[in-house]
XYZ file of C-alpha atoms in Angstrom:
101
model
C 5.370 39.135 62.677
C 5.325 38.656 58.996
C 7.268 36.062 57.149
C 9.534 38.623 55.654
C 10.326 40.101 59.175
C 10.855 36.778 60.718
C 13.547 35.957 57.940
C 15.154 39.512 58.346
C 15.269 38.961 62.147
C 16.948 35.620 61.564
C 19.461 36.917 58.989
C 20.436 39.704 61.368
C 20.919 37.463 64.263
C 22.895 34.916 62.097
C 25.191 37.620 60.844
C 25.825 39.269 64.012
C 26.502 35.903 65.665
C 28.891 34.709 62.893
C 30.959 37.977 63.090
C 31.409 37.176 66.854
C 32.241 33.522 66.181
C 34.732 34.182 63.398
C 37.785 34.894 65.817
C 37.341 32.241 68.243
C 39.972 29.500 67.871
C 41.318 31.333 64.786
C 45.044 30.222 63.972
C 47.041 32.608 61.804
C 49.961 32.265 59.941
C 52.153 33.968 62.384
C 50.764 31.871 65.079
C 51.915 28.702 63.265
C 55.269 30.167 62.343
C 54.964 29.645 58.594
C 54.136 33.069 56.687
C 53.467 32.270 53.051
C 55.342 34.980 50.829
C 52.990 37.536 49.765
C 50.484 37.301 52.431
C 50.237 39.142 55.987
C 51.327 37.163 59.120
C 47.678 37.600 60.264
C 46.354 35.793 57.528
C 44.150 32.694 58.803
C 45.887 29.270 58.561
C 43.241 27.247 60.269
C 39.670 29.113 60.484
C 37.088 26.226 60.849
C 34.454 28.212 59.002
C 32.368 25.256 58.152
C 32.089 24.353 61.954
C 31.533 27.928 62.980
C 28.745 28.471 60.469
C 26.897 25.314 62.010
C 27.354 26.630 65.472
C 26.159 30.082 64.337
C 22.976 28.588 62.702
C 22.192 26.703 65.843
C 22.875 29.739 68.165
C 20.850 32.052 65.805
C 17.919 29.699 65.730
C 17.679 29.471 69.295
C 18.077 33.410 69.906
C 15.157 33.604 67.189
C 12.706 31.565 68.926
C 13.237 33.362 72.002
C 12.748 36.707 70.264
C 9.761 35.655 68.098
C 8.195 34.557 71.425
C 8.808 37.957 73.109
C 7.339 39.707 69.837
C 4.472 37.715 69.354
C 3.346 37.524 72.825
C 3.856 41.119 73.416
C 5.999 40.518 76.582
C 7.888 43.593 75.515
C 6.348 46.112 73.113
C 7.539 49.277 71.523
C 5.617 51.312 74.039
C 7.782 49.606 76.776
C 10.938 51.347 75.401
C 9.281 54.743 74.717
C 11.231 56.167 77.664
C 10.653 59.694 76.405
C 6.947 59.385 75.771
C 7.303 60.332 71.997
C 4.582 57.937 70.929
C 1.935 59.643 73.344
C -0.762 57.545 75.026
C -2.022 54.440 73.687
C -5.211 54.200 71.665
C -7.970 52.180 73.333
C -9.116 49.521 70.675
C -12.901 48.977 70.101
C -14.236 45.393 70.955
C -13.990 43.208 68.002
C -17.605 41.481 68.552
C -19.387 45.025 67.387
C -20.623 45.657 71.043
C -20.029 48.886 72.712
C -18.446 47.510 75.885
């Protein structure tokens, strides 16, 4: 895994987790009973974004470590999820030391 793909994987995990965490414990103006004129009743009153961002960072880091290990140790490969055999048979790699067998 290259550095770029590792960073992209972490960014995707972070944003997906953040979008799932945002609605948790969200207090809207309608819930609080004080709607500011010119705003919608579902506008957030207390959103706790800083806390949610820290929770998201930790959760994404844990998921990233697990996925990094799975990808680099090849526990699951692309060929494992090729259910329709589109990739064909795997190629046999020649030995690295230069011998024939």
